[in-house]
Short mmCIF file of C-alpha atoms in Angstrom, two decimals:
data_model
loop_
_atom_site.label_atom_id
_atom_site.label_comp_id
_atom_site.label_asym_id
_atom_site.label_seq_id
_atom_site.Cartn_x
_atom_site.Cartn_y
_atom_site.Cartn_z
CA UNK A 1 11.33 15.90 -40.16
CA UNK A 2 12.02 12.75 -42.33
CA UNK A 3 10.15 9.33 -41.52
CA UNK A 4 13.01 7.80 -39.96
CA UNK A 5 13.09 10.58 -37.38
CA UNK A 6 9.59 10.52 -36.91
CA UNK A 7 9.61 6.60 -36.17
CA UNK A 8 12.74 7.43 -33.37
CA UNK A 9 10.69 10.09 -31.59
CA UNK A 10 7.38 7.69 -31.69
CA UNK A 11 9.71 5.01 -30.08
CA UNK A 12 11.00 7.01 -27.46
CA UNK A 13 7.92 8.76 -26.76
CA UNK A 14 6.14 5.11 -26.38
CA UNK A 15 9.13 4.06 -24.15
CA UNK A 16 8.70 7.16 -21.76
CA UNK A 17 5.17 6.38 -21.83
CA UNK A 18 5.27 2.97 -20.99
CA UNK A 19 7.56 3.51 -18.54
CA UNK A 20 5.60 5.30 -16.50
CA UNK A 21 2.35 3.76 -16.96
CA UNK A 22 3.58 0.94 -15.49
CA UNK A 23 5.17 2.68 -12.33
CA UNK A 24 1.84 4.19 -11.81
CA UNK A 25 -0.54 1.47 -11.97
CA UNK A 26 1.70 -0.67 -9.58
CA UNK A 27 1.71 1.65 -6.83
CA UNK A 28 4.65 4.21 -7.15
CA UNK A 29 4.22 7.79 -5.78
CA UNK A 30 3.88 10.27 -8.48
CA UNK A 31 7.09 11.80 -7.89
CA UNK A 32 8.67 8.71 -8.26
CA UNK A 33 7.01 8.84 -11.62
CA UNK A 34 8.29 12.31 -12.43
CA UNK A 35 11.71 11.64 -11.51
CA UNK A 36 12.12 8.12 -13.04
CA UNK A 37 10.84 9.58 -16.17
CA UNK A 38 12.74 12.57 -16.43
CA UNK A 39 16.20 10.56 -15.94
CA UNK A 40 14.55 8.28 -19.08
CA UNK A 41 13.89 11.36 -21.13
CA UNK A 42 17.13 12.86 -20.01
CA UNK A 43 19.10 9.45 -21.31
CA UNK A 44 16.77 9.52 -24.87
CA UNK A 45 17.84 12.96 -25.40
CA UNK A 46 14.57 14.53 -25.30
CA UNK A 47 12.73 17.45 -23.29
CA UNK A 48 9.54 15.31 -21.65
CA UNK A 49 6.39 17.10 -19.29
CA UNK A 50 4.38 14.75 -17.68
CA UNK A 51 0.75 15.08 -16.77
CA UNK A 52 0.07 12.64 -14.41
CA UNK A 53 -3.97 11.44 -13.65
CA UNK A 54 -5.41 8.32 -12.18
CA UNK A 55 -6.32 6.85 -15.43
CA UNK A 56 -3.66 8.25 -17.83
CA UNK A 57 -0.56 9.71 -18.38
CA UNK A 58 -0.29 12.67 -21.04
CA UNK A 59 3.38 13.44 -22.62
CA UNK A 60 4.60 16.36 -24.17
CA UNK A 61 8.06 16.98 -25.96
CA UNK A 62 9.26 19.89 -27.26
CA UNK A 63 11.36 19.31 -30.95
CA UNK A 64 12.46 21.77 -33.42
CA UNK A 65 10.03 24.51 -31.76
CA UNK A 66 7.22 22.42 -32.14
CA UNK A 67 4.80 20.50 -29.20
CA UNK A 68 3.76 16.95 -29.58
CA UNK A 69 1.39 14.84 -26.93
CA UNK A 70 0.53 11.68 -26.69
CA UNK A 71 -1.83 9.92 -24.29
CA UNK A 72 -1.06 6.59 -22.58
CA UNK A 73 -3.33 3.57 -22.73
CA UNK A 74 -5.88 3.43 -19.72
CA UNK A 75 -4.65 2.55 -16.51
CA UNK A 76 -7.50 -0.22 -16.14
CA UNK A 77 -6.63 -0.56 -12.15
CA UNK A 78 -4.17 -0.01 -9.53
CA UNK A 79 -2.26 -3.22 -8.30
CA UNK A 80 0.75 -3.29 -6.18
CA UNK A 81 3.73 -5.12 -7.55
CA UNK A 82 7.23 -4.56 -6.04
CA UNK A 83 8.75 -6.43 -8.60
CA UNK A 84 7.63 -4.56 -11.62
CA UNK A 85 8.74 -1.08 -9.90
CA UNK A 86 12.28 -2.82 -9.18
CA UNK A 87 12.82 -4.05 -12.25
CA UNK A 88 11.54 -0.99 -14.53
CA UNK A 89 13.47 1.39 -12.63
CA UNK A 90 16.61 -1.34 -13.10
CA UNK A 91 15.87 -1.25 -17.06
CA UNK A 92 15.77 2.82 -16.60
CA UNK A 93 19.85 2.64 -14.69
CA UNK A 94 20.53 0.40 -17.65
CA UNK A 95 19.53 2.55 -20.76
CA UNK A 96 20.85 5.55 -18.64
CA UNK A 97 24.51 3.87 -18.58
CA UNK A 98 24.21 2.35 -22.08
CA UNK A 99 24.24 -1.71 -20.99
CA UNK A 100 21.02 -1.94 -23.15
CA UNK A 101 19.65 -0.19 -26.31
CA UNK A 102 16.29 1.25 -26.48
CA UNK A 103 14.67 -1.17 -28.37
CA UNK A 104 15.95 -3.72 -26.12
CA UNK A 105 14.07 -2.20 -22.99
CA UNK A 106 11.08 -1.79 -24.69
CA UNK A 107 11.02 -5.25 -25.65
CA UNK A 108 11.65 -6.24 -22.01
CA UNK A 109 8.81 -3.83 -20.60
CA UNK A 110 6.39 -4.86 -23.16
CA UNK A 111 6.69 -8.12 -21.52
CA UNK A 112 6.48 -7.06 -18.30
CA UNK A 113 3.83 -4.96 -18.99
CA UNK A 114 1.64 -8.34 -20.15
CA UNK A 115 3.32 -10.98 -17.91
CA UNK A 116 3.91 -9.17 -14.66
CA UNK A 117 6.57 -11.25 -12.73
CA UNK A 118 5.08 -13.04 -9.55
CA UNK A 119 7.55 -14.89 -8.00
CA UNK A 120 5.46 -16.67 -4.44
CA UNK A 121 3.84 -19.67 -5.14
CA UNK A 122 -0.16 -19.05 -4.74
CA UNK A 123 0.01 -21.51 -1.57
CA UNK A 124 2.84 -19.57 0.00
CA UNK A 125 1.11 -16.15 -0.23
CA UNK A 126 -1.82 -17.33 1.14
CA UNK A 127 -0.62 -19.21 3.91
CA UNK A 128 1.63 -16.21 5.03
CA UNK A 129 -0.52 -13.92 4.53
CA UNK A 130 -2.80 -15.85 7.17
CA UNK A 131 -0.14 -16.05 9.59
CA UNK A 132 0.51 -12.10 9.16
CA UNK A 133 -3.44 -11.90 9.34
CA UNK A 134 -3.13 -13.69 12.78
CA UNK A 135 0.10 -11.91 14.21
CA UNK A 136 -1.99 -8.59 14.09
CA UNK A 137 -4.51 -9.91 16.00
CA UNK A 138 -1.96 -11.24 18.62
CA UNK A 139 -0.54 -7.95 18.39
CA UNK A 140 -4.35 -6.43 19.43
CA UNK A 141 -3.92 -8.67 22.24
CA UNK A 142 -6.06 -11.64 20.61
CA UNK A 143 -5.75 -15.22 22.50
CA UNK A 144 -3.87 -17.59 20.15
CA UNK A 145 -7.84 -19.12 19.33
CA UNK A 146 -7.89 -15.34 17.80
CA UNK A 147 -4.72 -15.99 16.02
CA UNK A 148 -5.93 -19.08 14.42
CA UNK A 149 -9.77 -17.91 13.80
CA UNK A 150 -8.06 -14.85 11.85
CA UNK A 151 -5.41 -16.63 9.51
CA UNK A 152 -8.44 -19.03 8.50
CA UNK A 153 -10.96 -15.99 7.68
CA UNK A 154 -7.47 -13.86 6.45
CA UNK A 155 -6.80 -16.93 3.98
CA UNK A 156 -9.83 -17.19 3.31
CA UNK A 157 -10.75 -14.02 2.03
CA UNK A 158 -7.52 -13.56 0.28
CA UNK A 159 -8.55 -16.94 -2.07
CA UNK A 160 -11.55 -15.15 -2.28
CA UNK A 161 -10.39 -11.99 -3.61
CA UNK A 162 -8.32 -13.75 -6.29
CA UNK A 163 -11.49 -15.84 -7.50
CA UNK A 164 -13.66 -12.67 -7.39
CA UNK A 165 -10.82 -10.78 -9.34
CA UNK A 166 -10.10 -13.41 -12.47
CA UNK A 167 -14.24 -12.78 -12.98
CA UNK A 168 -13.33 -9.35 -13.27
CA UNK A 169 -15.39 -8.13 -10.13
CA UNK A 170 -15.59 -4.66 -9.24
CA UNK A 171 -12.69 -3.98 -6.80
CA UNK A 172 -15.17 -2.31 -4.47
CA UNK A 173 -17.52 -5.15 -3.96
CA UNK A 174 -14.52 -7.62 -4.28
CA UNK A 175 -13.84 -5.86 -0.50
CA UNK A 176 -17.25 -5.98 0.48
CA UNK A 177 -17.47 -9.44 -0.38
CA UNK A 178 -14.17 -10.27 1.50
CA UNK A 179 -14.68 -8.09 4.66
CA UNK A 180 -18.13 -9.83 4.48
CA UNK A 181 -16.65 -13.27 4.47
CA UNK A 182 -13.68 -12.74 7.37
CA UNK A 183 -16.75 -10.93 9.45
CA UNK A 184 -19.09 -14.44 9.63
CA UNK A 185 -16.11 -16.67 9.99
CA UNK A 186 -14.97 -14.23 12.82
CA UNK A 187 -18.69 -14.34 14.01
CA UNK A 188 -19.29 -18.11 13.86
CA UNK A 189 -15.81 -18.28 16.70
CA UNK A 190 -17.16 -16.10 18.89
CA UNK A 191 -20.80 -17.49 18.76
CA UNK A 192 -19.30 -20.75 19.44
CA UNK A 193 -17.04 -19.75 22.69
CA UNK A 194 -13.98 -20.45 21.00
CA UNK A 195 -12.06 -17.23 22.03
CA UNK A 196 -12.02 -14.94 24.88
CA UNK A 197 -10.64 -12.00 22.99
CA UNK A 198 -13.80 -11.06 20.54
CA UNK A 199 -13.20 -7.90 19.11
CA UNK A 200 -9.83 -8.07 17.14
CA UNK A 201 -10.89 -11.52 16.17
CA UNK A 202 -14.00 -9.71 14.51
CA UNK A 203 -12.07 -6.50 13.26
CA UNK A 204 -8.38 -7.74 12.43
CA UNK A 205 -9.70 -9.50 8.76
CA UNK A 206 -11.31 -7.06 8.11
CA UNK A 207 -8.10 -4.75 8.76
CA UNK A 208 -6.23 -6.58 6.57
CA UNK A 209 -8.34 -5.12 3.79
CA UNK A 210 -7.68 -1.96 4.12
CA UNK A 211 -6.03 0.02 1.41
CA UNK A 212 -2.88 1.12 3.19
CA UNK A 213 -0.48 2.08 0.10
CA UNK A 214 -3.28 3.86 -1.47
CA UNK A 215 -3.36 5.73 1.40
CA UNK A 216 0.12 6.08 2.37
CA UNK A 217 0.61 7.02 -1.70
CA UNK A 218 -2.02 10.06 -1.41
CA UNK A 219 -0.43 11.68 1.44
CA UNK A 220 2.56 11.21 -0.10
CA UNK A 221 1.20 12.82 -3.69
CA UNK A 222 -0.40 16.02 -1.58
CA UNK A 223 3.29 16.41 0.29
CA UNK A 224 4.96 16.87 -3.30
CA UNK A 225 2.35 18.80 -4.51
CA UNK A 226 0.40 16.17 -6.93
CA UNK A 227 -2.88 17.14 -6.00
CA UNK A 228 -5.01 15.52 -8.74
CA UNK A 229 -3.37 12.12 -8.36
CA UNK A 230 -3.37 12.81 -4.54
CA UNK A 231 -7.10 13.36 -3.90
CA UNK A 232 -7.76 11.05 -6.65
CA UNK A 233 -6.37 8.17 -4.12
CA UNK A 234 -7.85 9.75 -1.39
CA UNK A 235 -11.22 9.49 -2.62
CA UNK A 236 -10.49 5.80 -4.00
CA UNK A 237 -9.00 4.77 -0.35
CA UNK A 238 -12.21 5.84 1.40
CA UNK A 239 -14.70 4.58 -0.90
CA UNK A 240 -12.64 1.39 -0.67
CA UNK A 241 -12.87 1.89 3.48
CA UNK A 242 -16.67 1.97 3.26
CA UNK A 243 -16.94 -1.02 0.90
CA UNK A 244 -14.94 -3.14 3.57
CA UNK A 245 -16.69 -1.34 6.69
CA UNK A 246 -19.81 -1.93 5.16
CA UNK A 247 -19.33 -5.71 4.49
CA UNK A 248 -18.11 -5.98 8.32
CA UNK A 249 -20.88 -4.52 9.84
CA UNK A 250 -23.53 -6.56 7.37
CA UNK A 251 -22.01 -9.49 9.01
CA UNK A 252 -22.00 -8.42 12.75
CA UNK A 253 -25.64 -7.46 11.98
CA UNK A 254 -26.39 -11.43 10.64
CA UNK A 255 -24.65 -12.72 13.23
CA UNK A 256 -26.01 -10.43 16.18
CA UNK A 257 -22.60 -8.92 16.86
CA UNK A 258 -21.59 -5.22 17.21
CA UNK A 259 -18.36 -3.15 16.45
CA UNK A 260 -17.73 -1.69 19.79
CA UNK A 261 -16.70 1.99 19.02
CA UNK A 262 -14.48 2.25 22.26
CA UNK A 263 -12.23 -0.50 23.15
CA UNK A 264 -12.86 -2.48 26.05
CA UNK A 265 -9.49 -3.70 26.48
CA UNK A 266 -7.00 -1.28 27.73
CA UNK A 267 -3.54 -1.22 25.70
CA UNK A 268 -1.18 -4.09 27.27
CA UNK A 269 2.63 -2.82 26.09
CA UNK A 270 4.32 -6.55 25.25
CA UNK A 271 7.50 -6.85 23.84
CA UNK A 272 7.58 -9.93 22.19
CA UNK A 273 4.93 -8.14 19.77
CA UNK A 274 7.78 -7.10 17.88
CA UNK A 275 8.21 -10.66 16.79
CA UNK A 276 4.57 -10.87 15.53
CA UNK A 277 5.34 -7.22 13.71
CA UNK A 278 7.76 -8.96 11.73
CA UNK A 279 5.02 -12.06 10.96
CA UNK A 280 3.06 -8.44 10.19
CA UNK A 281 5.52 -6.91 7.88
CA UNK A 282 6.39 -10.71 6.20
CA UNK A 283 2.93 -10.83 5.30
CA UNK A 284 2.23 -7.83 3.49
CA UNK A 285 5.52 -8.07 1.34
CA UNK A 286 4.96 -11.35 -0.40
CA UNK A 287 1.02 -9.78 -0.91
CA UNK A 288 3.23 -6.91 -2.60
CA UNK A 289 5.48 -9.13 -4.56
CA UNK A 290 8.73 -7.63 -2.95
CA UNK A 291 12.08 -9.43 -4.57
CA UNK A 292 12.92 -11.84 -2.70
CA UNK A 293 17.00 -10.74 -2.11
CA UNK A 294 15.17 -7.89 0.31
CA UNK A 295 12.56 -10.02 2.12
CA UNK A 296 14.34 -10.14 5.55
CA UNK A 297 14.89 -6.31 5.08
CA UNK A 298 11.29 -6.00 4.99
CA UNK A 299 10.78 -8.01 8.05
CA UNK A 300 13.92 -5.84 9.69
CA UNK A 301 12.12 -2.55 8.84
CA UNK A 302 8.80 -3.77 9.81
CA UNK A 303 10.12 -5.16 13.68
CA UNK A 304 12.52 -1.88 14.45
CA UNK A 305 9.20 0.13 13.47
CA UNK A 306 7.16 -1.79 15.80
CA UNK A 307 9.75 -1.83 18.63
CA UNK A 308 10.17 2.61 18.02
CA UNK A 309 6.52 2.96 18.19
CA UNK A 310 5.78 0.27 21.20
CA UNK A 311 9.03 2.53 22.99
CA UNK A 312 7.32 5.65 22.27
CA UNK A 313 4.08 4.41 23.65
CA UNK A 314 6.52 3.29 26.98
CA UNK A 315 7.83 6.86 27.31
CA UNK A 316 4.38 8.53 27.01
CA UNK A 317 4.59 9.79 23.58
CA UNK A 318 1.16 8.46 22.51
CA UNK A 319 0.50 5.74 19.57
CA UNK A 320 0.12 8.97 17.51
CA UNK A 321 3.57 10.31 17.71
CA UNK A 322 4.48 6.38 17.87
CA UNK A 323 3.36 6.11 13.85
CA UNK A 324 5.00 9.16 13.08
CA UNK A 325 8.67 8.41 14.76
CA UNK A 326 8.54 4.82 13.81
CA UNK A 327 7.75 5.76 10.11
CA UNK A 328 10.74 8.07 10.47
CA UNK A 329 13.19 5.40 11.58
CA UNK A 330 11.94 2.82 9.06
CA UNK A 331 12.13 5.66 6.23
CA UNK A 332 16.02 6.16 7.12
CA UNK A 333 16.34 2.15 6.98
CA UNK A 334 14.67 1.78 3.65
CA UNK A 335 17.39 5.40 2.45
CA UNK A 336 19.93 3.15 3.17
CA UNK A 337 18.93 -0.34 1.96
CA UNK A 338 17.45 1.06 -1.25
CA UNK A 339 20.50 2.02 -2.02
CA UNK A 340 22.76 -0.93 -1.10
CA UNK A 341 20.58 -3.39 -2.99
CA UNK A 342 19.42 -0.82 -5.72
CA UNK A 343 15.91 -1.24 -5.35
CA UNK A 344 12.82 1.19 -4.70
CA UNK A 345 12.40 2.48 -1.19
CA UNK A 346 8.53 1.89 -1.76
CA UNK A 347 9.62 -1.82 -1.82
CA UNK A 348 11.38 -2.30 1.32
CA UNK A 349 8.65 0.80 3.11
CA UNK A 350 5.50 -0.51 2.48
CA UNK A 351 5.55 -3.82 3.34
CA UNK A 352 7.37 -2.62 6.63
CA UNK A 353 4.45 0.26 7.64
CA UNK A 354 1.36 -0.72 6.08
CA UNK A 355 0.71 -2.84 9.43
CA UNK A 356 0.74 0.43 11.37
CA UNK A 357 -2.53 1.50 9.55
CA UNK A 358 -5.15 1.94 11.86
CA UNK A 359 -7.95 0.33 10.98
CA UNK A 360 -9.32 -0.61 13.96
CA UNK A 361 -9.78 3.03 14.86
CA UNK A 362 -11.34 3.54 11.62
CA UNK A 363 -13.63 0.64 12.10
CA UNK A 364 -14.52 2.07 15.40
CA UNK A 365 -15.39 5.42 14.04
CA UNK A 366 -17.20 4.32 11.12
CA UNK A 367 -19.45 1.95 13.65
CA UNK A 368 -19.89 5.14 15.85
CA UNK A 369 -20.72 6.92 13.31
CA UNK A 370 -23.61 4.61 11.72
CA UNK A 371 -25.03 3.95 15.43
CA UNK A 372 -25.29 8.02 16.14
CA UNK A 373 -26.98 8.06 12.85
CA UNK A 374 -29.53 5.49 14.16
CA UNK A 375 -30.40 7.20 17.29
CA UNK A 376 -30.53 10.53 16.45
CA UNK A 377 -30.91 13.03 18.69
CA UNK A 378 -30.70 10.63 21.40
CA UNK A 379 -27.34 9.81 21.17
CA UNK A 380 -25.52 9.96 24.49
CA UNK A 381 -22.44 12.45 24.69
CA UNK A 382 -19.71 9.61 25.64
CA UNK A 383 -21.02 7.59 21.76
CA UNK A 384 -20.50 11.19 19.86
CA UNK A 385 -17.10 11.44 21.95
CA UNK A 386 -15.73 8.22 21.63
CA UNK A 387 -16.47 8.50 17.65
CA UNK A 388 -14.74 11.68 17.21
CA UNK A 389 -11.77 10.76 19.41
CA UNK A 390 -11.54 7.26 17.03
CA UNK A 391 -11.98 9.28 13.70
CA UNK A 392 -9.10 11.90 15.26
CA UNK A 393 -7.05 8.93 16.16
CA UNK A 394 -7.28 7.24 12.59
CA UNK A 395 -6.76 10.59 10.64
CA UNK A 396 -3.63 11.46 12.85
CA UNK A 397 -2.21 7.94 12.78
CA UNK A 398 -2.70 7.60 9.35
CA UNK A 399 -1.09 10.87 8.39
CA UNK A 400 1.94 10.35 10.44
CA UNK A 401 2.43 6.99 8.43
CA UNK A 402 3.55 8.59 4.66
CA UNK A 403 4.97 11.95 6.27
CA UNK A 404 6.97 9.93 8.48
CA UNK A 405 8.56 7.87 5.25
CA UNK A 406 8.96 11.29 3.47
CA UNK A 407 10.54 13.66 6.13
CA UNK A 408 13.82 11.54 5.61
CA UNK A 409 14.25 12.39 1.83
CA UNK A 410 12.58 15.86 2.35
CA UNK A 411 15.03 16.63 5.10
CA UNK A 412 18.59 14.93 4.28
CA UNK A 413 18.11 13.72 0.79
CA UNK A 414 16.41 16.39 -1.28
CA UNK A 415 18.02 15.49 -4.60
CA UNK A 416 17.88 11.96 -4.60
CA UNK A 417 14.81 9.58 -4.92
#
C-alpha cells in the first residue's frame, strides 16, 4: 500500500477509535458502542471488530487480506456526560449522510474529547441537585426538616466531590469521603431534635451516591452478552457501594447513630410523590449533563415512572415488580423521544430511573450484614432475616431497573438502537 493510503486508513482507524473511546468512558452501554461504531466503519468504508474492556478499546480491520490493530489510549475513568454521547453520535449521522468530511469530525471530537461540553452553571447543579437530594427523602416519607437537612448535606457533598476530584482523589475514597460528610451533617439534625423522620434523613445522602448508571450499564452489558465490560462494572459498582456504605456507617458510629436494617416506618402510598419524582429525576439529569432541549422529557419520564411503580404498589404488585413495569413504561417513552429529538435513549433513561435505585435496601443489608458479623453466633433469627430479605429486595429491584429499559428494544425494536 502507498503512504497516502496508509495515512487514510491511520485516520479512519483513529476516528473509529476515538469515537468510541469517548462513548465508553461517558457512560454508554457497550452495545451502544458496537453499533455506533459499526455504522462509523460502515460510512468510512472499512470492515471494523471491536474489543471492548474497561480500560481500552482494541480495533481490528481487515484490508487487502491482511489484519491490522490498534489500541486506544487509556480510559483514565468513567464519567457520565449526556452531552458528549448526544453530540458524538450527532457527528456519527453527519459523516454517515455526508454533511461533514472526516477530517472535519475528527477535528470536532478531538475537541470534545479535551473540552467536554458542560452546559449548567456550577451553582445551578448544585443547588438542584440538593433539592433532588431532598425530594427523595420526602419521597421516603422525610418531614420537610428532612428535606432541608438532606439538600444541605446533598450540596454539600456534591462541592465536595468536585474539590476532592480536581486533586485527583481516588474515586473510591472521593465516596467515602462524601457519604462520610452527608452522614455527620445528617447526624448533627437528628442529635439536635430537628426532625422527626431520622432514618432517610441519615440514609437519603448517602443514596444519592450510589452508582446507579454503572449499575444499570452492567446489567445492561450481561443482557447483550458483554460479559467482560459487564462484570467489569459490576465489580466497580460494588466496590464503589462499600466505599459509600462504609463512610455512612463511620459516621453513625461517631455520632452514636445506627442504620436500622428493617424499616420502622411502614410504606405510606402518597400521590403527590410523583411531583417530588420529578424534583428526583431533574436532579440527576443536570448531574448527567443532559441537553437542555430534553430536560422536561427527563422530568416527564422520571414522574410517569414514579406514578407506574407507586400504581403497582396500589394494586398489590410489590415495589419489585413496581421497578420493573415502571422501567418498562419509561423505556417505551425514552423509544419514542429519542427518536423525535435525535438524541440517545441513555440520555432521556437515566436521569428518569436512576432515582428508583434502591439504596436504602442496600444500606440496610450492608448494616445487617456488618452487625451479624459482630455478634456472631448470637445473632437473633429476625437480624439474619431482615438482612437477607433487604439484600433480596436490592438485588431484585435493582435488576428490574436496566431489564426493564431493555425489554422495549429487545422486544419491539430489535434492529434499531
Amino acid at each position: 500500500m502507498t503512504p497516502t493510503v496508509l495515512q487514510e486508513i491511520d485516520q479512519k482507524f483513529h476516528l473509529v477509535l476515538l469515537t468510541a473511546r469517548l462513548l465508553l468512558q461517558n457512560s454508554a452501554a457497550t452495545e451502544r458502542v458496537h453499533r455506533v461504531t459499526g455504522q462509523l466503519a460502515d460510512s468510512l468504508g472499512i470492515e471494523a471488530r471491536l474489543l471492548v474492556s474497561y480500560e481500552a478499546i482494541t480495533l481490528t480491520t481487515k484490508i487487502h487480506n491482511q489484519f491490522y490493530s490498534r489500541i486506544s489510549t487509556p480510559i483514565p475513568a468513567m464519567k457520565i456526560n449526556m452531552m458528549v454521547m448526544t453530540q458524538v453520535m450527532r457527528l456519527v449521522d453527519d459523516i454517515q449522510q455526508g454533511h461533514k468530511t472526516l477530517e472535519e469530525v475528527t477535528d470536532e471530537l478531538e475537541l470534545i474529547n479535551h473540552y467536554a461540553p458542560h452546559h449548567y452553571p456550577q451553582w445551578f447543579l448544585v443547588l438542584m441537585l440538593g433539592i433532588a437530594g431532598g425530594s427523595l427523602a420526602k419521597i421516603f416519607h422525610g418531614d420537610w426538616s428532612t428535606f432541608l437537612i438532606v439538600s444541605l448535606a446533598t450540596a454539600l457533598g456534591l462541592i465536595l466531590r468536585q474539590q476532592l476530584a480536581k486533586h485527583k482523589f481516588n474515586g473510591f475514597i472521593i465516596a467515602f469521603f462524601a457519604a462520610f460528610l452527608g452522614g455527620c451533617i445528617s447526624a448533627i439534625g437528628i442529635k439536635l431534635g430537628w426532625t422527626t423522620t431520622p432514618e432517610p434523613c441519615l440514609l437519603v445522602p448517602s443514596m444519592m451516591l450510589v452508582p446507579g448508571v454503572h449499575l444499570i450499564n452492567a446489567v445492561l452489558d450481561m443482557v447483550y452478552n458483554h460479559q467482560i465490560t459487564g462484570i467489569a462494572r459490576l465489580n466497580f459498582s460494588l466496590v464503589m457501594l462499600i466505599a459509600i456504605l462504609f463512610g455512612l456507617l463511620l459516621s453513625g458510629s461517631i455520632m452514636d447513630i445506627s442504620v436500622a436494617v428493617n424499616s420502622t416506618k411502614p410504606p405510606i402510598l402518597q400521590p403527590e410523590n410523583i411531583l417530588f419524582a420529578g424534583f428526583v429525576a431533574a436532579g440527576f439529569a443536570i448531574l448527567f449533563n443532559v441537553p437542555k432541549g430534553i430536560l422536561w422529557v427527563c422530568i416527564l419520564c422520571g414522574m410517569v415512572g414514579y406514578g407506574m411503580r407507586f400504581f403497582s404498589i396500589y394494586i398489590g404488585l410489590g415495589i419489585i415488580w413496581g421497578n420493573l413495569l415502571a422501567s418498562m413504561v419509561v423505556g417505551l417513552m425514552t423509544v419514542y423521544f429519542s427518536r423525535r429529538f435525535k438524541v440517545p435513549s441513555a440520555a432521556i433513561a437515566f436521569g428518569a430511573v436512576v432515582g428508583m435505585i434502591p439504596g436504602i435496601f442496600m444500606f440496610r443489608a450492608g448494616s445487617g450484614l456488618i452487625l451479624m458479623m459482630k455478634l456472631g453466633i448470637n445473632s437473633d433469627i429476625s437480624l439474619i432475616a431482615n438482612t437477607i430479605v433487604m439484600a433480596g429486595t436490592a438485588l431484585l429491584m435493582t435488576l428490574g431497573i436496566p431489564v426493564g429499559l431493555a425489554l422495549p428494544n429487545l422486544l419491539f425494536f430489535r434492529s434499531d438502537d
